PDB file of C-alpha atoms in Angstrom:
ATOM      1  CA  UNK A   1       0.000   0.000   0.000  1.00  0.00           C
ATOM      2  CA  UNK A   2       1.002   3.616  -0.304  1.00  0.00           C
ATOM      3  CA  UNK A   3       3.308   4.986   2.386  1.00  0.00           C
ATOM      4  CA  UNK A   4       4.653   8.374   3.442  1.00  0.00           C
ATOM      5  CA  UNK A   5       7.958   9.115   1.672  1.00  0.00           C
ATOM      6  CA  UNK A   6      10.907  10.200   3.759  1.00  0.00           C
ATOM      7  CA  UNK A   7      12.328  13.657   3.187  1.00  0.00           C
ATOM      8  CA  UNK A   8      15.899  14.118   2.009  1.00  0.00           C
ATOM      9  CA  UNK A   9      16.393  16.932   4.526  1.00  0.00           C
ATOM     10  CA  UNK A  10      15.319  17.881   8.036  1.00  0.00           C
ATOM     11  CA  UNK A  11      12.161  19.870   8.751  1.00  0.00           C
ATOM     12  CA  UNK A  12      14.186  22.983   9.573  1.00  0.00           C
ATOM     13  CA  UNK A  13      16.468  22.710   6.529  1.00  0.00           C
ATOM     14  CA  UNK A  14      14.405  25.067   4.363  1.00  0.00           C
ATOM     15  CA  UNK A  15      14.486  27.928   6.867  1.00  0.00           C
ATOM     16  CA  UNK A  16      13.985  30.841   6.516  1.00  0.00           C
ATOM     17  CA  UNK A  17      11.917  30.252   3.382  1.00  0.00           C
ATOM     18  CA  UNK A  18       9.636  27.558   4.813  1.00  0.00           C
ATOM     19  CA  UNK A  19       9.554  27.196   8.578  1.00  0.00           C
ATOM     20  CA  UNK A  20      10.182  23.975  10.436  1.00  0.00           C
ATOM     21  CA  UNK A  21       6.734  23.686  12.050  1.00  0.00           C
ATOM     22  CA  UNK A  22       4.958  24.086   8.725  1.00  0.00           C
ATOM     23  CA  UNK A  23       7.135  21.409   7.152  1.00  0.00           C
ATOM     24  CA  UNK A  24       6.519  18.976  10.005  1.00  0.00           C
ATOM     25  CA  UNK A  25       2.738  19.438  10.013  1.00  0.00           C
ATOM     26  CA  UNK A  26       2.529  19.481   6.231  1.00  0.00           C
ATOM     27  CA  UNK A  27       4.481  16.242   5.893  1.00  0.00           C
ATOM     28  CA  UNK A  28       3.305  14.181   8.875  1.00  0.00           C
ATOM     29  CA  UNK A  29      -0.312  15.352   9.078  1.00  0.00           C
ATOM     30  CA  UNK A  30      -1.577  16.610   5.720  1.00  0.00           C
ATOM     31  CA  UNK A  31       0.354  14.258   3.446  1.00  0.00           C
ATOM     32  CA  UNK A  32      -0.214  11.293   5.755  1.00  0.00           C
ATOM     33  CA  UNK A  33      -3.976  11.964   5.741  1.00  0.00           C
ATOM     34  CA  UNK A  34      -4.058  11.829   1.933  1.00  0.00           C
ATOM     35  CA  UNK A  35      -2.251   8.486   2.018  1.00  0.00           C
ATOM     36  CA  UNK A  36      -4.526   7.039   4.701  1.00  0.00           C
ATOM     37  CA  UNK A  37      -7.675   7.973   2.785  1.00  0.00           C
ATOM     38  CA  UNK A  38      -6.247   6.695  -0.502  1.00  0.00           C
ATOM     39  CA  UNK A  39      -5.357   3.352   1.069  1.00  0.00           C
ATOM     40  CA  UNK A  40      -8.856   2.986   2.539  1.00  0.00           C
ATOM     41  CA  UNK A  41     -10.358   3.533  -0.889  1.00  0.00           C
ATOM     42  CA  UNK A  42      -7.995   1.135  -2.651  1.00  0.00           C
ATOM     43  CA  UNK A  43      -8.741  -1.542  -0.047  1.00  0.00           C
ATOM     44  CA  UNK A  44     -12.295  -1.642  -1.432  1.00  0.00           C
ATOM     45  CA  UNK A  45     -10.892  -2.669  -4.820  1.00  0.00           C
ATOM     46  CA  UNK A  46      -7.807  -4.841  -4.211  1.00  0.00           C
ATOM     47  CA  UNK A  47      -7.176  -5.222  -7.944  1.00  0.00           C
ATOM     48  CA  UNK A  48      -5.698  -1.706  -7.824  1.00  0.00           C
ATOM     49  CA  UNK A  49      -3.318  -2.336  -4.921  1.00  0.00           C
ATOM     50  CA  UNK A  50      -0.263  -2.738  -7.147  1.00  0.00           C
ATOM     51  CA  UNK A  51      -0.876   0.431  -9.144  1.00  0.00           C
ATOM     52  CA  UNK A  52       1.381   3.391  -8.543  1.00  0.00           C
ATOM     53  CA  UNK A  53      -0.511   6.526  -7.623  1.00  0.00           C
ATOM     54  CA  UNK A  54       0.611   8.091 -10.911  1.00  0.00           C
ATOM     55  CA  UNK A  55      -0.803   5.129 -12.851  1.00  0.00           C
ATOM     56  CA  UNK A  56      -4.099   5.431 -10.975  1.00  0.00           C
ATOM     57  CA  UNK A  57      -4.371   9.109 -11.843  1.00  0.00           C
ATOM     58  CA  UNK A  58      -3.285   8.675 -15.456  1.00  0.00           C
ATOM     59  CA  UNK A  59      -5.978   6.015 -15.976  1.00  0.00           C
ATOM     60  CA  UNK A  60      -8.599   7.609 -13.745  1.00  0.00           C
ATOM     61  CA  UNK A  61     -11.531   6.548 -15.950  1.00  0.00           C
ATOM     62  CA  UNK A  62     -10.712   2.907 -15.254  1.00  0.00           C
ATOM     63  CA  UNK A  63     -10.959   3.483 -11.492  1.00  0.00           C
ATOM     64  CA  UNK A  64     -14.350   2.355 -10.111  1.00  0.00           C
ATOM     65  CA  UNK A  65     -16.808   5.200  -9.786  1.00  0.00           C
ATOM     66  CA  UNK A  66     -17.381   4.673  -6.067  1.00  0.00           C
ATOM     67  CA  UNK A  67     -13.744   5.567  -5.282  1.00  0.00           C
ATOM     68  CA  UNK A  68     -12.837   7.698  -8.306  1.00  0.00           C
ATOM     69  CA  UNK A  69     -13.236  11.078  -6.618  1.00  0.00           C
ATOM     70  CA  UNK A  70     -11.357   9.832  -3.558  1.00  0.00           C
ATOM     71  CA  UNK A  71      -8.465   8.820  -5.792  1.00  0.00           C
ATOM     72  CA  UNK A  72      -8.580  12.220  -7.509  1.00  0.00           C
ATOM     73  CA  UNK A  73      -8.570  14.071  -4.180  1.00  0.00           C
ATOM     74  CA  UNK A  74      -6.328  11.934  -2.019  1.00  0.00           C
ATOM     75  CA  UNK A  75      -4.286  10.165  -4.691  1.00  0.00           C
ATOM     76  CA  UNK A  76      -3.680  13.580  -6.175  1.00  0.00           C
ATOM     77  CA  UNK A  77      -2.686  14.889  -2.764  1.00  0.00           C
ATOM     78  CA  UNK A  78      -0.237  12.019  -2.317  1.00  0.00           C
ATOM     79  CA  UNK A  79       1.307  12.380  -5.784  1.00  0.00           C
ATOM     80  CA  UNK A  80       1.477  16.174  -5.670  1.00  0.00           C
ATOM     81  CA  UNK A  81       3.154  16.272  -2.283  1.00  0.00           C
ATOM     82  CA  UNK A  82       5.618  13.506  -3.120  1.00  0.00           C
ATOM     83  CA  UNK A  83       6.847  15.576  -6.055  1.00  0.00           C
ATOM     84  CA  UNK A  84       6.806  18.770  -3.986  1.00  0.00           C
ATOM     85  CA  UNK A  85       9.168  17.400  -1.328  1.00  0.00           C
ATOM     86  CA  UNK A  86      11.560  16.228  -4.042  1.00  0.00           C
ATOM     87  CA  UNK A  87      11.794  19.561  -5.844  1.00  0.00           C
ATOM     88  CA  UNK A  88      12.672  21.433  -2.658  1.00  0.00           C
ATOM     89  CA  UNK A  89      16.218  21.564  -1.349  1.00  0.00           C
ATOM     90  CA  UNK A  90      18.248  23.487   1.247  1.00  0.00           C
ATOM     91  CA  UNK A  91      21.032  23.634  -1.343  1.00  0.00           C
ATOM     92  CA  UNK A  92      19.447  25.443  -4.257  1.00  0.00           C
ATOM     93  CA  UNK A  93      21.432  24.222  -7.233  1.00  0.00           C
ATOM     94  CA  UNK A  94      20.629  27.379  -9.209  1.00  0.00           C
ATOM     95  CA  UNK A  95      22.868  29.298  -6.816  1.00  0.00           C
ATOM     96  CA  UNK A  96      25.757  27.157  -8.075  1.00  0.00           C
ATOM     97  CA  UNK A  97      24.824  27.640 -11.738  1.00  0.00           C
ATOM     98  CA  UNK A  98      24.745  31.423 -12.123  1.00  0.00           C
ATOM     99  CA  UNK A  99      21.164  31.474 -10.908  1.00  0.00           C
ATOM    100  CA  UNK A 100      19.964  29.254 -13.757  1.00  0.00           C
ATOM    101  CA  UNK A 101      18.396  25.792 -13.952  1.00  0.00           C
ATOM    102  CA  UNK A 102      20.293  22.850 -15.378  1.00  0.00           C
ATOM    103  CA  UNK A 103      21.237  22.802 -19.055  1.00  0.00           C
ATOM    104  CA  UNK A 104      18.367  20.986 -20.785  1.00  0.00           C
ATOM    105  CA  UNK A 105      15.525  22.565 -18.860  1.00  0.00           C
ATOM    106  CA  UNK A 106      17.096  25.997 -19.166  1.00  0.00           C
ATOM    107  CA  UNK A 107      17.327  25.566 -22.941  1.00  0.00           C
ATOM    108  CA  UNK A 108      13.658  24.573 -23.039  1.00  0.00           C
ATOM    109  CA  UNK A 109      12.779  27.723 -21.077  1.00  0.00           C
ATOM    110  CA  UNK A 110      14.667  29.824 -23.621  1.00  0.00           C
ATOM    111  CA  UNK A 111      12.977  28.118 -26.568  1.00  0.00           C
ATOM    112  CA  UNK A 112       9.433  28.292 -25.202  1.00  0.00           C
ATOM    113  CA  UNK A 113       9.354  31.357 -22.964  1.00  0.00           C
ATOM    114  CA  UNK A 114      12.257  33.438 -24.263  1.00  0.00           C
ATOM    115  CA  UNK A 115      14.362  33.049 -21.128  1.00  0.00           C
ATOM    116  CA  UNK A 116      14.403  31.560 -17.660  1.00  0.00           C
ATOM    117  CA  UNK A 117      13.331  34.920 -16.231  1.00  0.00           C
ATOM    118  CA  UNK A 118      10.335  35.033 -18.573  1.00  0.00           C
ATOM    119  CA  UNK A 119       9.348  31.554 -17.404  1.00  0.00           C
ATOM    120  CA  UNK A 120       9.574  32.691 -13.770  1.00  0.00           C
ATOM    121  CA  UNK A 121       7.381  35.702 -14.513  1.00  0.00           C
ATOM    122  CA  UNK A 122       4.794  33.435 -16.147  1.00  0.00           C
ATOM    123  CA  UNK A 123       4.882  30.928 -13.276  1.00  0.00           C
ATOM    124  CA  UNK A 124       4.626  33.698 -10.671  1.00  0.00           C
ATOM    125  CA  UNK A 125       1.702  35.269 -12.493  1.00  0.00           C
ATOM    126  CA  UNK A 126      -0.176  31.968 -12.551  1.00  0.00           C
ATOM    127  CA  UNK A 127       0.585  31.259  -8.889  1.00  0.00           C
ATOM    128  CA  UNK A 128      -0.262  34.739  -7.652  1.00  0.00           C
ATOM    129  CA  UNK A 129      -3.534  34.907  -9.615  1.00  0.00           C
ATOM    130  CA  UNK A 130      -4.765  31.465  -8.577  1.00  0.00           C
ATOM    131  CA  UNK A 131      -7.941  31.772  -6.516  1.00  0.00           C
ATOM    132  CA  UNK A 132      -8.361  29.506  -3.501  1.00  0.00           C
ATOM    133  CA  UNK A 133      -6.562  26.229  -2.869  1.00  0.00           C
ATOM    134  CA  UNK A 134      -4.580  24.442  -5.530  1.00  0.00           C
ATOM    135  CA  UNK A 135      -1.205  24.204  -7.209  1.00  0.00           C
ATOM    136  CA  UNK A 136       0.860  26.043  -9.814  1.00  0.00           C
ATOM    137  CA  UNK A 137       2.453  23.639 -12.279  1.00  0.00           C
ATOM    138  CA  UNK A 138       5.194  23.353 -14.850  1.00  0.00           C
ATOM    139  CA  UNK A 139       4.417  20.272 -16.937  1.00  0.00           C
ATOM    140  CA  UNK A 140       5.368  18.516 -20.147  1.00  0.00           C
ATOM    141  CA  UNK A 141       2.348  17.905 -22.358  1.00  0.00           C
ATOM    142  CA  UNK A 142       1.703  15.159 -24.903  1.00  0.00           C
ATOM    143  CA  UNK A 143       3.366  17.283 -27.606  1.00  0.00           C
ATOM    144  CA  UNK A 144       6.600  17.360 -25.573  1.00  0.00           C
ATOM    145  CA  UNK A 145       6.109  21.060 -24.872  1.00  0.00           C
ATOM    146  CA  UNK A 146       6.291  22.832 -21.508  1.00  0.00           C
ATOM    147  CA  UNK A 147       3.134  24.383 -20.076  1.00  0.00           C
ATOM    148  CA  UNK A 148       2.484  26.549 -17.021  1.00  0.00           C
ATOM    149  CA  UNK A 149      -0.949  26.589 -15.411  1.00  0.00           C
ATOM    150  CA  UNK A 150      -2.715  26.088 -12.091  1.00  0.00           C
ATOM    151  CA  UNK A 151      -5.152  23.412 -10.966  1.00  0.00           C
ATOM    152  CA  UNK A 152      -7.716  23.491  -8.189  1.00  0.00           C
ATOM    153  CA  UNK A 153      -7.546  21.494  -4.987  1.00  0.00           C
ATOM    154  CA  UNK A 154      -5.352  18.371  -5.336  1.00  0.00           C
ATOM    155  CA  UNK A 155      -6.082  17.802  -9.016  1.00  0.00           C
ATOM    156  CA  UNK A 156      -3.037  16.285 -10.681  1.00  0.00           C
ATOM    157  CA  UNK A 157      -1.565  17.022 -14.113  1.00  0.00           C
ATOM    158  CA  UNK A 158      -1.629  13.252 -14.671  1.00  0.00           C
ATOM    159  CA  UNK A 159      -5.434  13.500 -14.895  1.00  0.00           C
ATOM    160  CA  UNK A 160      -4.919  15.555 -18.057  1.00  0.00           C
ATOM    161  CA  UNK A 161      -2.249  13.316 -19.533  1.00  0.00           C
ATOM    162  CA  UNK A 162       0.526  15.748 -18.599  1.00  0.00           C
ATOM    163  CA  UNK A 163       3.702  15.018 -16.638  1.00  0.00           C
ATOM    164  CA  UNK A 164       4.612  17.365 -13.763  1.00  0.00           C
ATOM    165  CA  UNK A 165       8.120  18.803 -13.756  1.00  0.00           C
ATOM    166  CA  UNK A 166       7.761  21.378 -10.987  1.00  0.00           C
ATOM    167  CA  UNK A 167       4.874  22.262  -8.684  1.00  0.00           C
ATOM    168  CA  UNK A 168       4.125  24.809  -5.981  1.00  0.00           C
ATOM    169  CA  UNK A 169       1.564  24.074  -3.274  1.00  0.00           C
ATOM    170  CA  UNK A 170      -0.805  27.035  -2.955  1.00  0.00           C
ATOM    171  CA  UNK A 171      -2.958  25.648  -0.151  1.00  0.00           C
ATOM    172  CA  UNK A 172      -2.856  27.864   2.927  1.00  0.00           C
ATOM    173  CA  UNK A 173      -1.543  24.990   5.051  1.00  0.00           C
ATOM    174  CA  UNK A 174       1.679  25.185   3.002  1.00  0.00           C
ATOM    175  CA  UNK A 175       2.551  28.695   4.155  1.00  0.00           C
ATOM    176  CA  UNK A 176       0.089  30.216   6.625  1.00  0.00           C
ATOM    177  CA  UNK A 177       2.065  29.761   9.858  1.00  0.00           C
ATOM    178  CA  UNK A 178       4.903  31.901   8.497  1.00  0.00           C
ATOM    179  CA  UNK A 179       3.344  34.092   5.825  1.00  0.00           C
ATOM    180  CA  UNK A 180      -0.317  34.333   6.933  1.00  0.00           C
ATOM    181  CA  UNK A 181      -2.168  36.013   4.041  1.00  0.00           C
ATOM    182  CA  UNK A 182       1.066  37.066   2.277  1.00  0.00           C
ATOM    183  CA  UNK A 183       0.994  34.375  -0.392  1.00  0.00           C
ATOM    184  CA  UNK A 184       3.093  36.497  -2.754  1.00  0.00           C
ATOM    185  CA  UNK A 185       6.021  36.442  -0.290  1.00  0.00           C
ATOM    186  CA  UNK A 186       5.762  32.639  -0.104  1.00  0.00           C
ATOM    187  CA  UNK A 187       5.790  32.369  -3.903  1.00  0.00           C
ATOM    188  CA  UNK A 188       8.854  34.597  -4.128  1.00  0.00           C
ATOM    189  CA  UNK A 189      10.603  32.565  -1.404  1.00  0.00           C
ATOM    190  CA  UNK A 190       9.998  29.351  -3.354  1.00  0.00           C
ATOM    191  CA  UNK A 191      12.684  30.185  -5.924  1.00  0.00           C
ATOM    192  CA  UNK A 192      15.378  30.103  -3.222  1.00  0.00           C
ATOM    193  CA  UNK A 193      14.751  26.422  -2.480  1.00  0.00           C
ATOM    194  CA  UNK A 194      13.967  24.855  -5.864  1.00  0.00           C
ATOM    195  CA  UNK A 195      15.950  21.695  -6.552  1.00  0.00           C
ATOM    196  CA  UNK A 196      16.872  22.339 -10.183  1.00  0.00           C
ATOM    197  CA  UNK A 197      18.808  19.102 -10.450  1.00  0.00           C
ATOM    198  CA  UNK A 198      15.633  17.171  -9.621  1.00  0.00           C
ATOM    199  CA  UNK A 199      13.572  19.341 -11.976  1.00  0.00           C
ATOM    200  CA  UNK A 200      16.077  18.538 -14.725  1.00  0.00           C
ATOM    201  CA  UNK A 201      15.718  14.820 -13.981  1.00  0.00           C
ATOM    202  CA  UNK A 202      11.927  15.111 -14.105  1.00  0.00           C
ATOM    203  CA  UNK A 203      12.135  16.927 -17.436  1.00  0.00           C
ATOM    204  CA  UNK A 204      14.471  14.395 -19.056  1.00  0.00           C
ATOM    205  CA  UNK A 205      12.406  11.489 -17.731  1.00  0.00           C
ATOM    206  CA  UNK A 206       9.203  13.053 -19.082  1.00  0.00           C
ATOM    207  CA  UNK A 207      10.787  13.496 -22.526  1.00  0.00           C
ATOM    208  CA  UNK A 208      11.343   9.733 -22.683  1.00  0.00           C
TER     209      UNK A 208
END
């Protein structure tokens, strides 16, 4: 069954950008709750026990109707958060690369957005204008092109046949203890802790 992934860093490692208490609650309470509810739903249909959460979401129409929305909500929450933890790091690789992402992803930003800075402006605009709970996403679509958009709640890009490269949690539980209603400050802080090496890996894997 699905289990809570371990973090590659301590809860206080992302200070001052994300505080320790938020990380601990977010990981051990919110993410764990999504996993618990997903596992309860899957237990009703054991034939899906060996599916990865990404496979469940990518083939959502084959999931029985009585648990489909649970898989969307809680499977999405599990998948989204698993990626989120992986693309955060206390050692922002962009700071060791002249402030830029890794080579292949950076080239894709140049080709599709004009520059890395133009991509950041687009991503920030989407994140800052998103209403309510949800996520801002950088994905690779079926045409092997990058897209930036937001989705409500815990909806996953996999539901739309798109592969997430980078995501930012816009739910208040992700930032409220430190930033309160200052979501824009949280979005700006995000760029200091992006794991560009992992984003590069996600991009190259998605291209395959």
